[in-house]
């Protein structure tokens, strides 16, 4: 068990790259955490972190250890969960990642159904998880389930299931010349400034925004990138620019902005749930059965 705690400490520091934040996360203080890392390094005979007074970085050995540490901790969690299930039925923890506002129509039905059906399953929810991060996290075992944009390219060991398909529309400030229209051609926004989720390839909504605009004959002029979808809407309401979003957000737009449908050709946001095909958790299996029940295939 001592060595398992060493790995837990290593993973926390590796993810935070900050001993103070990792100590808070582990409910300990920085000095014992540093001692634990030194013990692990001594046991392995190599340094795992390059650290000075201003920064912490993984060494090549640290990078090599991290995915293996994830797997060991995942196996320990599954073993504990399996033993408990044999005694008391389905119980344990399910770690679910979601992006935020764009999941307000999909996350609540799942959490309500799980609390009703399996009150002994603990829900550990992580917000602001973009698609790329969600897929990576279920692959390495740090999340059991993630709400993501449906991946166009398969990810090794990751399974994704479509749970919703929503039309894409424009979100405009109320004082925008087109804000009172029932629908508009996307081309009419070619001269506007755009607010966007991050443009680093991590967000499916960004990919849909870019693909829709390019299909309409222009590249959007992005003046602000924000990771929180609701903050994107807030910046539109503040008049900073316009954006594209899936139709499900129409009822949660802040005052100062409005949702306007786009004329054909229509584009869609495909919402999915992703999990690792290598995760044989009984809790995950029970949750996926509930997913099948409450989310009929939107393409049927």
mmCIF file of N, CA and C in Angstrom, residues 203-287:
data_model
loop_
_atom_site.group_PDB
_atom_site.id
_atom_site.type_symbol
_atom_site.label_atom_id
_atom_site.label_comp_id
_atom_site.label_asym_id
_atom_site.label_seq_id
_atom_site.Cartn_x
_atom_site.Cartn_y
_atom_site.Cartn_z
ATOM 1 N N UNK A 203 -11.259 21.271 -29.040
ATOM 2 C CA UNK A 203 -12.707 21.428 -28.917
ATOM 3 C C UNK A 203 -13.428 21.041 -30.201
ATOM 4 N N UNK A 204 -14.410 20.137 -30.087
ATOM 5 C CA UNK A 204 -15.209 19.772 -31.256
ATOM 6 C C UNK A 204 -16.074 20.926 -31.723
ATOM 7 N N UNK A 205 -16.526 21.774 -30.789
ATOM 8 C CA UNK A 205 -17.354 22.906 -31.171
ATOM 9 C C UNK A 205 -16.562 23.868 -32.058
ATOM 10 N N UNK A 206 -15.286 24.038 -31.770
ATOM 11 C CA UNK A 206 -14.443 24.881 -32.622
ATOM 12 C C UNK A 206 -14.337 24.296 -34.021
ATOM 13 N N UNK A 207 -14.177 22.976 -34.107
ATOM 14 C CA UNK A 207 -14.075 22.328 -35.415
ATOM 15 C C UNK A 207 -15.349 22.535 -36.225
ATOM 16 N N UNK A 208 -16.507 22.429 -35.548
ATOM 17 C CA UNK A 208 -17.780 22.635 -36.239
ATOM 18 C C UNK A 208 -17.910 24.088 -36.681
ATOM 19 N N UNK A 209 -17.518 25.017 -35.814
ATOM 20 C CA UNK A 209 -17.585 26.443 -36.152
ATOM 21 C C UNK A 209 -16.742 26.736 -37.393
ATOM 22 N N UNK A 210 -15.498 26.251 -37.388
ATOM 23 C CA UNK A 210 -14.610 26.514 -38.529
ATOM 24 C C UNK A 210 -15.128 25.852 -39.801
ATOM 25 N N UNK A 211 -15.565 24.591 -39.694
ATOM 26 C CA UNK A 211 -16.045 23.877 -40.880
ATOM 27 C C UNK A 211 -17.289 24.548 -41.456
ATOM 28 N N UNK A 212 -18.187 25.015 -40.597
ATOM 29 C CA UNK A 212 -19.413 25.666 -41.069
ATOM 30 C C UNK A 212 -19.093 26.961 -41.800
ATOM 31 N N UNK A 213 -18.196 27.754 -41.207
ATOM 32 C CA UNK A 213 -17.843 29.030 -41.836
ATOM 33 C C UNK A 213 -17.098 28.815 -43.151
ATOM 34 N N UNK A 214 -16.183 27.860 -43.178
ATOM 35 C CA UNK A 214 -15.443 27.597 -44.407
ATOM 36 C C UNK A 214 -16.378 27.116 -45.508
ATOM 37 N N UNK A 215 -17.390 26.308 -45.140
ATOM 38 C CA UNK A 215 -18.366 25.848 -46.130
ATOM 39 C C UNK A 215 -19.189 27.008 -46.662
ATOM 40 N N UNK A 216 -19.339 28.070 -45.837
ATOM 41 C CA UNK A 216 -20.086 29.261 -46.264
ATOM 42 C C UNK A 216 -19.206 30.236 -47.039
ATOM 43 N N UNK A 217 -17.934 29.903 -47.200
ATOM 44 C CA UNK A 217 -17.064 30.712 -48.046
ATOM 45 C C UNK A 217 -16.186 31.709 -47.334
ATOM 46 N N UNK A 218 -16.030 31.592 -46.006
ATOM 47 C CA UNK A 218 -15.155 32.545 -45.315
ATOM 48 C C UNK A 218 -14.520 31.874 -44.101
ATOM 49 N N UNK A 219 -13.397 32.438 -43.683
ATOM 50 C CA UNK A 219 -12.746 31.993 -42.443
ATOM 51 C C UNK A 219 -13.101 33.000 -41.363
ATOM 52 N N UNK A 220 -13.641 32.566 -40.223
ATOM 53 C CA UNK A 220 -14.074 33.518 -39.203
ATOM 54 C C UNK A 220 -12.902 34.283 -38.594
ATOM 55 N N UNK A 221 -13.138 35.558 -38.325
ATOM 56 C CA UNK A 221 -12.124 36.392 -37.678
ATOM 57 C C UNK A 221 -12.315 36.268 -36.163
ATOM 58 N N UNK A 222 -11.541 35.377 -35.553
ATOM 59 C CA UNK A 222 -11.685 35.091 -34.120
ATOM 60 C C UNK A 222 -10.882 36.120 -33.325
ATOM 61 N N UNK A 223 -11.587 36.872 -32.475
ATOM 62 C CA UNK A 223 -10.934 37.912 -31.677
ATOM 63 C C UNK A 223 -10.774 37.507 -30.218
ATOM 64 N N UNK A 224 -11.447 36.426 -29.819
ATOM 65 C CA UNK A 224 -11.336 35.985 -28.424
ATOM 66 C C UNK A 224 -11.573 34.489 -28.351
ATOM 67 N N UNK A 225 -10.704 33.769 -27.633
ATOM 68 C CA UNK A 225 -10.875 32.335 -27.390
ATOM 69 C C UNK A 225 -11.119 32.116 -25.902
ATOM 70 N N UNK A 226 -12.149 31.312 -25.581
ATOM 71 C CA UNK A 226 -12.503 31.055 -24.188
ATOM 72 C C UNK A 226 -12.814 29.574 -24.014
ATOM 73 N N UNK A 227 -12.311 28.968 -22.937
ATOM 74 C CA UNK A 227 -12.510 27.531 -22.735
ATOM 75 C C UNK A 227 -13.876 27.198 -22.156
ATOM 76 N N UNK A 228 -14.509 28.130 -21.450
ATOM 77 C CA UNK A 228 -15.814 27.887 -20.838
ATOM 78 C C UNK A 228 -16.915 28.274 -21.823
ATOM 79 N N UNK A 229 -17.749 27.311 -22.260
ATOM 80 C CA UNK A 229 -18.792 27.645 -23.245
ATOM 81 C C UNK A 229 -19.727 28.754 -22.785
ATOM 82 N N UNK A 230 -20.056 28.793 -21.494
ATOM 83 C CA UNK A 230 -20.962 29.838 -21.026
ATOM 84 C C UNK A 230 -20.294 31.210 -21.080
ATOM 85 N N UNK A 231 -18.983 31.254 -20.876
ATOM 86 C CA UNK A 231 -18.277 32.533 -20.998
ATOM 87 C C UNK A 231 -18.251 32.996 -22.448
ATOM 88 N N UNK A 232 -18.217 32.050 -23.396
ATOM 89 C CA UNK A 232 -18.331 32.428 -24.816
ATOM 90 C C UNK A 232 -19.650 33.168 -25.031
ATOM 91 N N UNK A 233 -20.740 32.594 -24.496
ATOM 92 C CA UNK A 233 -22.051 33.234 -24.617
ATOM 93 C C UNK A 233 -22.065 34.591 -23.923
ATOM 94 N N UNK A 234 -21.423 34.682 -22.771
ATOM 95 C CA UNK A 234 -21.398 35.932 -22.010
ATOM 96 C C UNK A 234 -20.668 37.029 -22.787
ATOM 97 N N UNK A 235 -19.578 36.670 -23.439
ATOM 98 C CA UNK A 235 -18.836 37.660 -24.225
ATOM 99 C C UNK A 235 -19.653 38.119 -25.429
ATOM 100 N N UNK A 236 -20.442 37.205 -26.010
ATOM 101 C CA UNK A 236 -21.339 37.628 -27.091
ATOM 102 C C UNK A 236 -22.359 38.620 -26.541
ATOM 103 N N UNK A 237 -22.939 38.317 -25.387
ATOM 104 C CA UNK A 237 -23.922 39.216 -24.771
ATOM 105 C C UNK A 237 -23.313 40.581 -24.462
ATOM 106 N N UNK A 238 -22.001 40.593 -24.197
ATOM 107 C CA UNK A 238 -21.317 41.858 -23.912
ATOM 108 C C UNK A 238 -20.974 42.629 -25.173
ATOM 109 N N UNK A 239 -21.272 42.048 -26.347
ATOM 110 C CA UNK A 239 -21.044 42.760 -27.598
ATOM 111 C C UNK A 239 -19.654 42.612 -28.169
ATOM 112 N N UNK A 240 -18.867 41.656 -27.644
ATOM 113 C CA UNK A 240 -17.493 41.485 -28.127
ATOM 114 C C UNK A 240 -17.462 40.873 -29.519
ATOM 115 N N UNK A 241 -18.458 40.044 -29.837
ATOM 116 C CA UNK A 241 -18.504 39.401 -31.137
ATOM 117 C C UNK A 241 -19.691 38.465 -31.230
ATOM 118 N N UNK A 242 -19.678 37.575 -32.214
ATOM 119 C CA UNK A 242 -20.737 36.589 -32.411
ATOM 120 C C UNK A 242 -20.115 35.205 -32.292
ATOM 121 N N UNK A 243 -20.947 34.171 -32.263
ATOM 122 C CA UNK A 243 -20.420 32.816 -32.251
ATOM 123 C C UNK A 243 -21.436 31.868 -32.856
ATOM 124 N N UNK A 244 -21.023 30.622 -33.048
ATOM 125 C CA UNK A 244 -21.925 29.546 -33.441
ATOM 126 C C UNK A 244 -22.000 28.552 -32.287
ATOM 127 N N UNK A 245 -23.205 28.061 -32.028
ATOM 128 C CA UNK A 245 -23.410 27.090 -30.954
ATOM 129 C C UNK A 245 -24.513 26.130 -31.362
ATOM 130 N N UNK A 246 -24.565 24.969 -30.689
ATOM 131 C CA UNK A 246 -25.641 24.021 -30.943
ATOM 132 C C UNK A 246 -26.946 24.547 -30.370
ATOM 133 N N UNK A 247 -28.051 24.134 -30.966
ATOM 134 C CA UNK A 247 -29.358 24.707 -30.649
ATOM 135 C C UNK A 247 -29.785 24.471 -29.208
ATOM 136 N N UNK A 248 -29.207 23.486 -28.535
ATOM 137 C CA UNK A 248 -29.595 23.186 -27.165
ATOM 138 C C UNK A 248 -29.323 24.297 -26.185
ATOM 139 N N UNK A 249 -28.442 25.242 -26.543
ATOM 140 C CA UNK A 249 -28.125 26.326 -25.605
ATOM 141 C C UNK A 249 -29.108 27.490 -25.712
ATOM 142 N N UNK A 250 -30.086 27.406 -26.626
ATOM 143 C CA UNK A 250 -30.985 28.542 -26.869
ATOM 144 C C UNK A 250 -31.693 29.020 -25.603
ATOM 145 N N UNK A 251 -32.000 28.094 -24.680
ATOM 146 C CA UNK A 251 -32.752 28.461 -23.482
ATOM 147 C C UNK A 251 -31.884 28.906 -22.312
ATOM 148 N N UNK A 252 -30.563 28.889 -22.463
ATOM 149 C CA UNK A 252 -29.699 29.318 -21.355
ATOM 150 C C UNK A 252 -28.800 30.484 -21.748
ATOM 151 N N UNK A 253 -29.113 31.148 -22.855
ATOM 152 C CA UNK A 253 -28.304 32.279 -23.291
ATOM 153 C C UNK A 253 -28.488 33.444 -22.326
ATOM 154 N N UNK A 254 -27.411 34.094 -21.897
ATOM 155 C CA UNK A 254 -27.551 35.225 -20.976
ATOM 156 C C UNK A 254 -28.259 36.402 -21.644
ATOM 157 N N UNK A 255 -28.869 37.250 -20.825
ATOM 158 C CA UNK A 255 -29.527 38.444 -21.357
ATOM 159 C C UNK A 255 -28.481 39.284 -22.086
ATOM 160 N N UNK A 256 -28.898 39.853 -23.198
ATOM 161 C CA UNK A 256 -27.959 40.611 -24.014
ATOM 162 C C UNK A 256 -27.560 39.890 -25.282
ATOM 163 N N UNK A 257 -28.000 38.618 -25.410
ATOM 164 C CA UNK A 257 -27.699 37.843 -26.613
ATOM 165 C C UNK A 257 -28.930 37.055 -27.014
ATOM 166 N N UNK A 258 -28.939 36.550 -28.249
ATOM 167 C CA UNK A 258 -30.064 35.754 -28.736
ATOM 168 C C UNK A 258 -29.569 34.700 -29.706
ATOM 169 N N UNK A 259 -30.323 33.616 -29.826
ATOM 170 C CA UNK A 259 -29.994 32.527 -30.748
ATOM 171 C C UNK A 259 -30.798 32.711 -32.027
ATOM 172 N N UNK A 260 -30.140 32.635 -33.176
ATOM 173 C CA UNK A 260 -30.796 32.769 -34.477
ATOM 174 C C UNK A 260 -30.436 31.551 -35.321
ATOM 175 N N UNK A 261 -31.440 30.890 -35.867
ATOM 176 C CA UNK A 261 -31.207 29.708 -36.695
ATOM 177 C C UNK A 261 -30.479 30.089 -37.984
ATOM 178 N N UNK A 262 -29.771 29.117 -38.548
ATOM 179 C CA UNK A 262 -29.079 29.320 -39.819
ATOM 180 C C UNK A 262 -29.867 28.689 -40.950
ATOM 181 N N UNK A 263 -29.842 29.327 -42.102
ATOM 182 C CA UNK A 263 -30.490 28.770 -43.279
ATOM 183 C C UNK A 263 -29.655 27.605 -43.824
ATOM 184 N N UNK A 264 -30.283 26.785 -44.662
ATOM 185 C CA UNK A 264 -29.576 25.653 -45.261
ATOM 186 C C UNK A 264 -28.382 26.143 -46.075
ATOM 187 N N UNK A 265 -27.316 25.334 -46.180
ATOM 188 C CA UNK A 265 -27.203 23.968 -45.659
ATOM 189 C C UNK A 265 -26.934 23.963 -44.161
ATOM 190 N N UNK A 266 -27.592 23.065 -43.456
ATOM 191 C CA UNK A 266 -27.481 23.015 -42.016
ATOM 192 C C UNK A 266 -26.265 22.202 -41.588
ATOM 193 N N UNK A 267 -25.667 22.617 -40.470
ATOM 194 C CA UNK A 267 -24.560 21.874 -39.875
ATOM 195 C C UNK A 267 -24.977 21.413 -38.490
ATOM 196 N N UNK A 268 -24.315 20.371 -37.979
ATOM 197 C CA UNK A 268 -24.742 19.747 -36.734
ATOM 198 C C UNK A 268 -23.569 19.542 -35.778
ATOM 199 N N UNK A 269 -23.923 19.569 -34.503
ATOM 200 C CA UNK A 269 -22.988 19.176 -33.453
ATOM 201 C C UNK A 269 -23.408 17.795 -32.959
ATOM 202 N N UNK A 270 -22.501 16.823 -33.053
ATOM 203 C CA UNK A 270 -22.788 15.460 -32.615
ATOM 204 C C UNK A 270 -22.211 15.239 -31.219
ATOM 205 N N UNK A 271 -23.091 15.096 -30.238
ATOM 206 C CA UNK A 271 -22.675 14.902 -28.854
ATOM 207 C C UNK A 271 -22.543 13.412 -28.567
ATOM 208 N N UNK A 272 -21.473 13.029 -27.894
ATOM 209 C CA UNK A 272 -21.224 11.624 -27.613
ATOM 210 C C UNK A 272 -20.788 11.426 -26.164
ATOM 211 N N UNK A 273 -20.846 10.193 -25.734
ATOM 212 C CA UNK A 273 -20.244 9.759 -24.481
ATOM 213 C C UNK A 273 -19.129 8.783 -24.838
ATOM 214 N N UNK A 274 -17.967 8.957 -24.208
ATOM 215 C CA UNK A 274 -16.811 8.112 -24.515
ATOM 216 C C UNK A 274 -16.327 7.400 -23.260
ATOM 217 N N UNK A 275 -15.820 6.181 -23.449
ATOM 218 C CA UNK A 275 -15.242 5.422 -22.345
ATOM 219 C C UNK A 275 -14.171 4.498 -22.898
ATOM 220 N N UNK A 276 -13.341 3.974 -22.012
ATOM 221 C CA UNK A 276 -12.282 3.065 -22.440
ATOM 222 C C UNK A 276 -12.827 1.653 -22.577
ATOM 223 N N UNK A 277 -12.562 1.027 -23.701
ATOM 224 C CA UNK A 277 -12.980 -0.361 -23.911
ATOM 225 C C UNK A 277 -12.186 -1.320 -23.033
ATOM 226 N N UNK A 278 -11.119 -0.833 -22.415
ATOM 227 C CA UNK A 278 -10.305 -1.668 -21.530
ATOM 228 C C UNK A 278 -10.735 -1.548 -20.073
ATOM 229 N N UNK A 279 -11.703 -0.686 -19.796
ATOM 230 C CA UNK A 279 -12.192 -0.486 -18.430
ATOM 231 C C UNK A 279 -13.305 -1.492 -18.162
ATOM 232 N N UNK A 280 -13.020 -2.519 -17.362
ATOM 233 C CA UNK A 280 -14.020 -3.565 -17.107
ATOM 234 C C UNK A 280 -14.727 -3.373 -15.765
ATOM 235 N N UNK A 281 -14.826 -2.131 -15.321
ATOM 236 C CA UNK A 281 -15.492 -1.807 -14.066
ATOM 237 C C UNK A 281 -16.970 -2.206 -14.100
ATOM 238 N N UNK A 282 -17.425 -2.844 -13.044
ATOM 239 C CA UNK A 282 -18.852 -3.184 -12.932
ATOM 240 C C UNK A 282 -19.700 -1.921 -12.822
ATOM 241 N N UNK A 283 -19.146 -0.903 -12.186
ATOM 242 C CA UNK A 283 -19.873 0.364 -12.066
ATOM 243 C C UNK A 283 -20.054 0.989 -13.447
ATOM 244 N N UNK A 284 -18.974 1.023 -14.247
ATOM 245 C CA UNK A 284 -19.083 1.580 -15.597
ATOM 246 C C UNK A 284 -20.098 0.791 -16.422
ATOM 247 N N UNK A 285 -20.073 -0.529 -16.317
ATOM 248 C CA UNK A 285 -21.028 -1.348 -17.071
ATOM 249 C C UNK A 285 -22.467 -1.004 -16.698
ATOM 250 N N UNK A 286 -22.712 -0.787 -15.401
ATOM 251 C CA UNK A 286 -24.061 -0.419 -14.955
ATOM 252 C C UNK A 286 -24.457 0.948 -15.487
ATOM 253 N N UNK A 287 -23.511 1.884 -15.493
ATOM 254 C CA UNK A 287 -23.800 3.233 -15.989
ATOM 255 C C UNK A 287 -24.072 3.198 -17.485
#
